[in-house]
Coordinates of N, CA, C and O in Angstrom, one line a residue:
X1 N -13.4 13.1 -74.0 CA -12.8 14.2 -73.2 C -13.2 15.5 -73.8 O -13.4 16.5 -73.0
X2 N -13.3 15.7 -74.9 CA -13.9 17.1 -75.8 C -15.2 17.6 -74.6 O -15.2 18.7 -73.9
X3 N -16.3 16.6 -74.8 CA -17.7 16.9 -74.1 C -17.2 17.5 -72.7 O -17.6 18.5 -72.3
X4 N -16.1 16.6 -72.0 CA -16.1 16.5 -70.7 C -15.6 18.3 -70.4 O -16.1 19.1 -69.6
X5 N -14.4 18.4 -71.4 CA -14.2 20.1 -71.3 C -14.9 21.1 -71.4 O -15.1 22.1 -70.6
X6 N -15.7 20.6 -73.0 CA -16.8 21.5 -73.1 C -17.7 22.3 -71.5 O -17.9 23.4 -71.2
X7 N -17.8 21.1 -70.9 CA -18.7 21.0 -69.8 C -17.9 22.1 -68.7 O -18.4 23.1 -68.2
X8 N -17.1 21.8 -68.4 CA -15.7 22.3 -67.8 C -15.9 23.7 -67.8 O -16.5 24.6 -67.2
X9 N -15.4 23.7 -68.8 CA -15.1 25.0 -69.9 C -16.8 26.0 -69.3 O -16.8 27.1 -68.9
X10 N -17.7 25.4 -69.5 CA -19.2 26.1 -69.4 C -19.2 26.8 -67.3 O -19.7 27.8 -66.8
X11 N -18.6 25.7 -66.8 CA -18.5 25.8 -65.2 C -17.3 26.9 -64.8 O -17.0 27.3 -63.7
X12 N -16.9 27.1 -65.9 CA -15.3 28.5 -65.4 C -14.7 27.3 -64.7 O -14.5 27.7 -63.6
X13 N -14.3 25.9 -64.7 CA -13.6 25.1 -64.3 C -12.2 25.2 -65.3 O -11.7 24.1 -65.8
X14 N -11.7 26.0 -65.4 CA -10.4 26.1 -66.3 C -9.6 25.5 -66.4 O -9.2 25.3 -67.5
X15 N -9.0 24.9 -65.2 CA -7.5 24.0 -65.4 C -8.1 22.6 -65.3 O -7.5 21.5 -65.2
X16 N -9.2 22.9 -65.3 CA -10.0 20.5 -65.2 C -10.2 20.9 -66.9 O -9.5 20.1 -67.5
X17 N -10.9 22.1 -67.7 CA -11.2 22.3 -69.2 C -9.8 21.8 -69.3 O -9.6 20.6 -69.5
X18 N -8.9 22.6 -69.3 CA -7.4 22.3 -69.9 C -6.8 21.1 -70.3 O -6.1 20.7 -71.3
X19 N -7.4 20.5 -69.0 CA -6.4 19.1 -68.9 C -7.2 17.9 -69.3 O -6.9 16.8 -69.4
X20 N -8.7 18.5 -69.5 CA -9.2 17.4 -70.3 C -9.1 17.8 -71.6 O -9.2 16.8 -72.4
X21 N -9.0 19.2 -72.3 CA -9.2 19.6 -73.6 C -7.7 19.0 -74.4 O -7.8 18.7 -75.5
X22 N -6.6 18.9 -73.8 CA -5.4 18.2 -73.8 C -5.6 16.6 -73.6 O -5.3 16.1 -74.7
X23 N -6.0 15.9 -73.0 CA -6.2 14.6 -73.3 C -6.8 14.5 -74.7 O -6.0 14.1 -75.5
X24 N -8.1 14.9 -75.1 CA -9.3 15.1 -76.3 C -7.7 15.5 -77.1 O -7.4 14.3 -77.3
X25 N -6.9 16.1 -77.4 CA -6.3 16.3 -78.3 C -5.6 15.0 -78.6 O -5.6 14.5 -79.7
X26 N -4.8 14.5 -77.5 CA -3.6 13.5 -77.6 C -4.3 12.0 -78.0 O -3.7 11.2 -78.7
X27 N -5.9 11.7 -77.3 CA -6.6 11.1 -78.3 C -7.1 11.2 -79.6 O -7.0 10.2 -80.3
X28 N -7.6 12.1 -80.1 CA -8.1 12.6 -81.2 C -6.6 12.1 -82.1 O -6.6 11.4 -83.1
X29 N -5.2 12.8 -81.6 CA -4.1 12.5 -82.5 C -4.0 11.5 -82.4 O -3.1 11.1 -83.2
X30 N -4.4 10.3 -81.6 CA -3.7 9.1 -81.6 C -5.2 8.0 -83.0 O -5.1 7.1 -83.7
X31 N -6.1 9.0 -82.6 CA -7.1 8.2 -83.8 C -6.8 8.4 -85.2 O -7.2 7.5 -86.0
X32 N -5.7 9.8 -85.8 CA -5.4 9.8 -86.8 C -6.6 10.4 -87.4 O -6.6 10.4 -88.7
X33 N -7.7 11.1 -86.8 CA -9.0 11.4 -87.3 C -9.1 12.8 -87.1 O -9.0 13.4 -86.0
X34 N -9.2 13.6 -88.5 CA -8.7 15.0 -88.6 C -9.7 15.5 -88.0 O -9.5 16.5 -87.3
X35 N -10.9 15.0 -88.3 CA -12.0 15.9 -87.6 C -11.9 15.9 -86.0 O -11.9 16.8 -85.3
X36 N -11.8 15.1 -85.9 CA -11.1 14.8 -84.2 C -10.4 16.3 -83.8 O -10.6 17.4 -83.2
X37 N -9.3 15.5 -84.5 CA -7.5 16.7 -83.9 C -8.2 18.4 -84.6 O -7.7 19.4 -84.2
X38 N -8.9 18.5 -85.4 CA -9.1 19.7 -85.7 C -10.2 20.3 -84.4 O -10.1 21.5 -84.1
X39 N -11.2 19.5 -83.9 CA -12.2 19.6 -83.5 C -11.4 20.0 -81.5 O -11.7 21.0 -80.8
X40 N -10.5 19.0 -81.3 CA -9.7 19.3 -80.3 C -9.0 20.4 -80.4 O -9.0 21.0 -79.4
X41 N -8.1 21.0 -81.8 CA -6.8 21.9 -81.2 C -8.4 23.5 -81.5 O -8.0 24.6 -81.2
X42 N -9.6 23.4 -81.8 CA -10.0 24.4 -81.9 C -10.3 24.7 -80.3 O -9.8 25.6 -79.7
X43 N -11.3 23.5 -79.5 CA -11.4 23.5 -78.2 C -10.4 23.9 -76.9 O -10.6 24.5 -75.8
X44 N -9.1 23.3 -77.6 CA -8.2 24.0 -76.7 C -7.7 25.4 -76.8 O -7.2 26.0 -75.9
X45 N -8.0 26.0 -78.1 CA -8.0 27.2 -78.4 C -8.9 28.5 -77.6 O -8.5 29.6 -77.4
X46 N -10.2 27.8 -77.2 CA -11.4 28.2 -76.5 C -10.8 28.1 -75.0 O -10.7 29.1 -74.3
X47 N -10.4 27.1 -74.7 CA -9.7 27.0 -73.2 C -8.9 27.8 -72.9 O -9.0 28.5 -71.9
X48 N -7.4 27.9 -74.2 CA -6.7 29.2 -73.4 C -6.7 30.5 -73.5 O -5.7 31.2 -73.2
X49 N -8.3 31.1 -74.2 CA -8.0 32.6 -74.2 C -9.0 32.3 -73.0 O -8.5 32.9 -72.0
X50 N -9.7 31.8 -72.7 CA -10.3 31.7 -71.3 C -9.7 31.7 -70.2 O -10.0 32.6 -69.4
X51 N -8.8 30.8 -69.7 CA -7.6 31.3 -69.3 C -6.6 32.4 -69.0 O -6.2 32.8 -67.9
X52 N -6.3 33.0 -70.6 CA -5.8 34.0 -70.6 C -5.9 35.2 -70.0 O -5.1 36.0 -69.5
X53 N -7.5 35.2 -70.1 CA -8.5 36.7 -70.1 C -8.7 36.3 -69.0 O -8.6 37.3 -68.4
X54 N -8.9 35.3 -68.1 CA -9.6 35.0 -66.5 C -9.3 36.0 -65.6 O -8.1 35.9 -65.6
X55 N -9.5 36.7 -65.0 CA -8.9 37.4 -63.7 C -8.0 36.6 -62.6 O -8.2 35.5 -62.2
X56 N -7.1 37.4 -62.3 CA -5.6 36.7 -61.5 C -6.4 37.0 -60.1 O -6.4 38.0 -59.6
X57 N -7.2 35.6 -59.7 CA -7.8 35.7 -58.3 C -7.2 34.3 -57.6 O -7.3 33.2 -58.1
X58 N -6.6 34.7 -56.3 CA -6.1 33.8 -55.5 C -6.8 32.7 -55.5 O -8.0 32.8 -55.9
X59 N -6.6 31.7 -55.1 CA -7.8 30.8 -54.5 C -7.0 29.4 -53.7 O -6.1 28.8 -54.3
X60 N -7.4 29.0 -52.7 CA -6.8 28.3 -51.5 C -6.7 26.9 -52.6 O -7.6 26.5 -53.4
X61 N -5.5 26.4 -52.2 CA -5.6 25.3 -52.5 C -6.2 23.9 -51.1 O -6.4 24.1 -49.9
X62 N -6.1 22.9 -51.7 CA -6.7 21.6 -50.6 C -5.2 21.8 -49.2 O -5.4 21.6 -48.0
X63 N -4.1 22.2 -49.6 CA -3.3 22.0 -49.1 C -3.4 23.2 -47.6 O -3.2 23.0 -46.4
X64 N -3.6 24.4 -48.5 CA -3.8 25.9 -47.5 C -2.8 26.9 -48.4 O -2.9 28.2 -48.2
X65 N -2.1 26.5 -49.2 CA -1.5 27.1 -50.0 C -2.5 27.7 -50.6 O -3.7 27.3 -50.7
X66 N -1.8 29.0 -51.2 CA -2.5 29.9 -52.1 C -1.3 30.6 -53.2 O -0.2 31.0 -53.0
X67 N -2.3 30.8 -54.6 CA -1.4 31.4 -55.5 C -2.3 31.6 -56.4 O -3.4 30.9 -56.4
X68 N -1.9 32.6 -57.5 CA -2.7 32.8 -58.6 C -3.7 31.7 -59.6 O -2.9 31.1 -60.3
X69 N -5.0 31.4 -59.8 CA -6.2 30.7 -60.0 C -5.4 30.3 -62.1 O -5.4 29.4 -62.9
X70 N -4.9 31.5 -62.0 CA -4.4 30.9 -63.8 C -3.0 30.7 -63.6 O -2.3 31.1 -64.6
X71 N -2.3 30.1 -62.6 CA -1.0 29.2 -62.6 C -1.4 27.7 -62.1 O -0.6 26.8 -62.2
X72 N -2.8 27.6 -61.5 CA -3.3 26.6 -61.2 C -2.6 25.3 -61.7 O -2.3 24.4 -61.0
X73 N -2.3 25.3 -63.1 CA -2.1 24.0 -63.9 C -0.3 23.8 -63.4 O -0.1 22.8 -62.8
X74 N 0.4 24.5 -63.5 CA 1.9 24.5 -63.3 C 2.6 24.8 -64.7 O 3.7 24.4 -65.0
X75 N 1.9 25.3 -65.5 CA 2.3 25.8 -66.9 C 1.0 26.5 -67.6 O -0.2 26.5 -67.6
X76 N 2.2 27.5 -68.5 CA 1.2 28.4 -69.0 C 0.6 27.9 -70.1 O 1.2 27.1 -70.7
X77 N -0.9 28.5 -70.5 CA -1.7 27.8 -71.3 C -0.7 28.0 -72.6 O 0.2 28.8 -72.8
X78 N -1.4 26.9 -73.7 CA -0.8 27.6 -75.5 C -1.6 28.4 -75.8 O -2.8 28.5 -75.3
X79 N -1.0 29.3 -76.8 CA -1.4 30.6 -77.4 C -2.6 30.2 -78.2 O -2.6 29.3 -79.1
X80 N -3.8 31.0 -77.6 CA -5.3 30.7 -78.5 C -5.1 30.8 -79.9 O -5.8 29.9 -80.5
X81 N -4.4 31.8 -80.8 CA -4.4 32.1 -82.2 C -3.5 30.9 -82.6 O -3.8 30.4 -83.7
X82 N -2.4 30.2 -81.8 CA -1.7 29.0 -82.5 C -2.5 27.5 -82.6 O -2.5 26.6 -83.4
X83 N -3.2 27.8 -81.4 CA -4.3 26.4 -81.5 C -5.5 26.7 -82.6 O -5.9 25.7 -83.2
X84 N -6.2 28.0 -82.9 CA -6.8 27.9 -83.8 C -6.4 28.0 -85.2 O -7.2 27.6 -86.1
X85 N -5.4 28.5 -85.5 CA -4.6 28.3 -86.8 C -4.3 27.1 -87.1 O -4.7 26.7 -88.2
X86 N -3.7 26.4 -86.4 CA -3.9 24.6 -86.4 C -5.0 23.9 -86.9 O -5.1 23.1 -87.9
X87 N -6.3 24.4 -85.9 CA -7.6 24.0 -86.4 C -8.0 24.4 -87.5 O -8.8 23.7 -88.1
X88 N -7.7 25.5 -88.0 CA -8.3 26.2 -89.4 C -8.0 25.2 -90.7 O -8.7 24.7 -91.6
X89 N -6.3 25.3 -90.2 CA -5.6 24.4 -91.4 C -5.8 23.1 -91.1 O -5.0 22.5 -91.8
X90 N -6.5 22.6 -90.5 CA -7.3 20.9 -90.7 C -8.7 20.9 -91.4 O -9.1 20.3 -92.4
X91 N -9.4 21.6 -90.7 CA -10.4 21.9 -91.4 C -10.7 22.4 -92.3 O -11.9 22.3 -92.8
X92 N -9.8 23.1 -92.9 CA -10.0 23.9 -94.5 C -9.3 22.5 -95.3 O -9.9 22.1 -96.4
X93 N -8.3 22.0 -94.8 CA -7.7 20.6 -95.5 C -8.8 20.1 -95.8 O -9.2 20.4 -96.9
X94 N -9.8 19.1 -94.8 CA -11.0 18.5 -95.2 C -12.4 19.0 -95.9 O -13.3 18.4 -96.6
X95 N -12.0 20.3 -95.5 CA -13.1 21.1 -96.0 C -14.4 21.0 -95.4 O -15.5 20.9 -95.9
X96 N -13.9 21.1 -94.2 CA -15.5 20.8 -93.3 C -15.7 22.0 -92.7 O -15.2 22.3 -91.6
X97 N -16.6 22.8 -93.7 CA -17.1 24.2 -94.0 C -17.5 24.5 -92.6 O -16.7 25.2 -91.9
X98 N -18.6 24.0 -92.0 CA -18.9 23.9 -90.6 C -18.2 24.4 -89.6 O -18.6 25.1 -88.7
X99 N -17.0 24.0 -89.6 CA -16.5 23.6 -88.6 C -15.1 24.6 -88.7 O -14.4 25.1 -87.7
X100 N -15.0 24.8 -90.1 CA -14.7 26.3 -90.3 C -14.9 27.2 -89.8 O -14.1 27.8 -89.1
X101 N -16.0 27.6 -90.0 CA -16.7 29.0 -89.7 C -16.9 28.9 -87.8 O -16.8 29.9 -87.1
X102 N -17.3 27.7 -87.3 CA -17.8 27.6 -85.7 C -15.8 27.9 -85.4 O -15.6 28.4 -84.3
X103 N -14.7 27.8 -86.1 CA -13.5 28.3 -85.6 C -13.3 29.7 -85.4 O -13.0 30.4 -84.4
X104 N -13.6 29.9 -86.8 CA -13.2 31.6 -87.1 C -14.0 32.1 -86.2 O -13.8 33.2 -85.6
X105 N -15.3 31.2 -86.2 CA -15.9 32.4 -84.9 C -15.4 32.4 -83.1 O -15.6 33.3 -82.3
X106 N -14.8 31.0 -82.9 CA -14.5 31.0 -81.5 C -13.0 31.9 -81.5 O -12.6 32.7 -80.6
X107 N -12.4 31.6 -82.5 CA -11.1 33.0 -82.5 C -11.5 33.9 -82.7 O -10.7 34.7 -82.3
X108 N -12.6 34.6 -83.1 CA -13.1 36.1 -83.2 C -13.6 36.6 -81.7 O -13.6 37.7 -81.2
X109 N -14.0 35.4 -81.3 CA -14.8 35.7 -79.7 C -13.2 35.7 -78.9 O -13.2 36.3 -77.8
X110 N -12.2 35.3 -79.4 CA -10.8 35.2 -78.6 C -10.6 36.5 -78.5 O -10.6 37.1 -77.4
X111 N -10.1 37.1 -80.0 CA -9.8 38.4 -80.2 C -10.9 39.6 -79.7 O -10.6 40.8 -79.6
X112 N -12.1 39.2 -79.3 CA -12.9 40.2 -78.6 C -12.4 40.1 -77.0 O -12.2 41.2 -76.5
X113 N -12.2 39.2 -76.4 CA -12.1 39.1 -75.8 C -10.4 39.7 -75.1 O -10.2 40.0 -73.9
X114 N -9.5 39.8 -76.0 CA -8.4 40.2 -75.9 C -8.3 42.0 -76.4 O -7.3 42.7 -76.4
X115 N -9.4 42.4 -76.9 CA -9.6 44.0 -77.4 C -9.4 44.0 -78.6 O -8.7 45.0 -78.8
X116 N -9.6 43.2 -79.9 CA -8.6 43.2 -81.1 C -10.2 43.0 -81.9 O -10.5 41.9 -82.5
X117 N -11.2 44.4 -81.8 CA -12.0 43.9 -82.5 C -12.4 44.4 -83.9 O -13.6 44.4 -84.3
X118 N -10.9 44.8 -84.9 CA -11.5 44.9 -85.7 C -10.5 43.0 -86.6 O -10.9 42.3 -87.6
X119 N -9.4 42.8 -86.0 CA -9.4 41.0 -86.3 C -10.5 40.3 -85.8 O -10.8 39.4 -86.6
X120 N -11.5 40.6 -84.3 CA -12.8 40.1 -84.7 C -13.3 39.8 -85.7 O -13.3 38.8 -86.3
X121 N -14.1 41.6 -86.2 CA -15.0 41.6 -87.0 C -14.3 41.1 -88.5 O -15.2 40.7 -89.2
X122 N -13.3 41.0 -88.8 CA -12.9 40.0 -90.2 C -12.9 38.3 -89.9 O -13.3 37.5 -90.8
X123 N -12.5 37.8 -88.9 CA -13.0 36.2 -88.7 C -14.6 36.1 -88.7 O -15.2 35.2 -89.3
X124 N -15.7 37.6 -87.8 CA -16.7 36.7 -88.1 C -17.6 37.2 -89.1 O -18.6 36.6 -89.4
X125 N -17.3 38.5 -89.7 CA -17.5 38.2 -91.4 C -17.6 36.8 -91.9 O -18.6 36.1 -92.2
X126 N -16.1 36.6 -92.1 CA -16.3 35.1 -93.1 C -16.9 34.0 -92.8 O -17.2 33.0 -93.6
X127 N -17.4 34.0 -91.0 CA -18.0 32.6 -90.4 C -19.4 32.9 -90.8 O -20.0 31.9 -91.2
X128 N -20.1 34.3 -90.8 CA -21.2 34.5 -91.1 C -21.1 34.3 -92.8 O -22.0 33.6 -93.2
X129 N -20.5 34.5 -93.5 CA -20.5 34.3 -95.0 C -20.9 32.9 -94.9 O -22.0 32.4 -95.3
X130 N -19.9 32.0 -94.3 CA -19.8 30.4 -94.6 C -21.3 30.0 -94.4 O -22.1 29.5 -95.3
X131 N -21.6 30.6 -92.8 CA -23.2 29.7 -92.6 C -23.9 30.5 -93.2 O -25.0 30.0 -93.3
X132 N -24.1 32.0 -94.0 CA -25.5 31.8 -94.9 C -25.0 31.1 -96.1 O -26.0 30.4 -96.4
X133 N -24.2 30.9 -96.7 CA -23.9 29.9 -97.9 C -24.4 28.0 -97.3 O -24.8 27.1 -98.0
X134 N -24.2 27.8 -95.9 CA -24.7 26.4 -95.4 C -26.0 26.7 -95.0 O -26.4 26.0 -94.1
X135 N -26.8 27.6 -95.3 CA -28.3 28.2 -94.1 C -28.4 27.6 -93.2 O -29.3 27.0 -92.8
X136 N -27.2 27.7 -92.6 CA -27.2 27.3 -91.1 C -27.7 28.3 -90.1 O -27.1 28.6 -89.0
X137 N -28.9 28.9 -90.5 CA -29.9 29.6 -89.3 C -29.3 30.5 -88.1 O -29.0 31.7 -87.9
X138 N -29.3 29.2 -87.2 CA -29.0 29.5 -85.9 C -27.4 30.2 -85.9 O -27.1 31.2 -85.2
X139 N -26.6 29.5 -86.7 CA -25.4 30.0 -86.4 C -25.3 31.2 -87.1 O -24.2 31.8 -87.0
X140 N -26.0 31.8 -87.8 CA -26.4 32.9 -88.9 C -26.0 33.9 -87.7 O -25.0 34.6 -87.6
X141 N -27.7 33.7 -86.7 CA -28.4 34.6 -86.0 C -26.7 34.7 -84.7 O -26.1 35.7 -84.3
X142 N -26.6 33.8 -84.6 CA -25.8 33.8 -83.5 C -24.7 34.6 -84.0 O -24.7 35.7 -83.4
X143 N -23.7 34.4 -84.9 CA -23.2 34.7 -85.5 C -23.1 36.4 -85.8 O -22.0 37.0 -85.7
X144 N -24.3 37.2 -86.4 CA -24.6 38.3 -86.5 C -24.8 39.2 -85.6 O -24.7 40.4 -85.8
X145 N -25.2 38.4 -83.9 CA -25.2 38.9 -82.5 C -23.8 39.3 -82.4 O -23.6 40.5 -82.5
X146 N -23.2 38.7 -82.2 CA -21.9 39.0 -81.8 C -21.1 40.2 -82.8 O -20.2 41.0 -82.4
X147 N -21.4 40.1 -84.1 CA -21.3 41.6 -84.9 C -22.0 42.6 -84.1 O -21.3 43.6 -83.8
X148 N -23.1 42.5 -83.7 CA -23.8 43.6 -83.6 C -23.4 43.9 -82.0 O -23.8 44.9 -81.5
X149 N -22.9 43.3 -81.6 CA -22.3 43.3 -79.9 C -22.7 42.9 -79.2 O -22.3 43.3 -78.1
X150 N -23.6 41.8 -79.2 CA -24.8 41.3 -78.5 C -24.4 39.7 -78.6 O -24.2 38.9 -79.5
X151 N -24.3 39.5 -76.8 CA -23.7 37.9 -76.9 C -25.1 37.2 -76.8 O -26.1 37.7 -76.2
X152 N -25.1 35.9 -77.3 CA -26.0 35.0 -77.4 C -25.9 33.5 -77.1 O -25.0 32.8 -77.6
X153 N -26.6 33.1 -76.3 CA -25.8 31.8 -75.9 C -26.7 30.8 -76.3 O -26.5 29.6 -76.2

């Protein structure tokens, strides 16, 4: 279910991301597998500032009914900073440096996205610290785009 959101998530399909990024979690917890539940509560983290930030545009439902596109689900999303604080503290638990830093940086892209960019620029400081200490390259370059204000996909 993670991929299936991911995918979701890439299509502006919001409330199908949601409710698959919520299965991927309740699986992930039911595996007992931290990389899982950390890898999930960061993903759903990604889902609800997307949500959050979406524009309040009507959109018909199958029925003919219409109402706001981010009440779609019938509940409001969880707080992006509570789902990646969760993720942080699993992954700093395991210490899966990686996975660390791809957090701090999807909460920095949260907080840009919410106007909060100097809490940005301190999450992706440290994600760029992490991957030049892993020469993780690509996440470097990627990583230093979005410092510099320049999105990179």
């Amino acid at each position: 279910y993670t991929f299936l959101s991911e995918a979701l998530l890439g299509q502006g399909k919001l409330t199908e991301a949601s409710e698959a990024a919520e299965r991927a979690l309740k699986l992930a917890e039911e595996s007992e597998n931290e990389l899982y539940i950390g890898g999930a509560w960061s993903l759903l983290g990604r889902v609800a500032s997307a949500l959050r930030n979406q524009p309040c545009q009507v959109e018909a439902e199958t029925t003919g009914a219409a109402r706001p596109s981010h009440e779609a689900g019938g509940k409001a999303p969880p707080d992006p900073a509570s789902c990646f604080a969760k993720s942080l503290e699993i992954f700093r638990k395991i210490e899966a440096k990686g996975e660390v830093a791809r957090t701090l940086r999807a909460w920095a892209e949260s907080d840009l996205l919410d106007r909060r960019p100097a809490e940005a620029k301190v999450g992706l400081l440290e994600a760029l610290h992490i991957f030049e200490r892993l020469n993780a390259v690509p996440e470097v370059e990627r990583t230093q785009a979005l410092l510099n204000g320049r999105a990179q996909g």
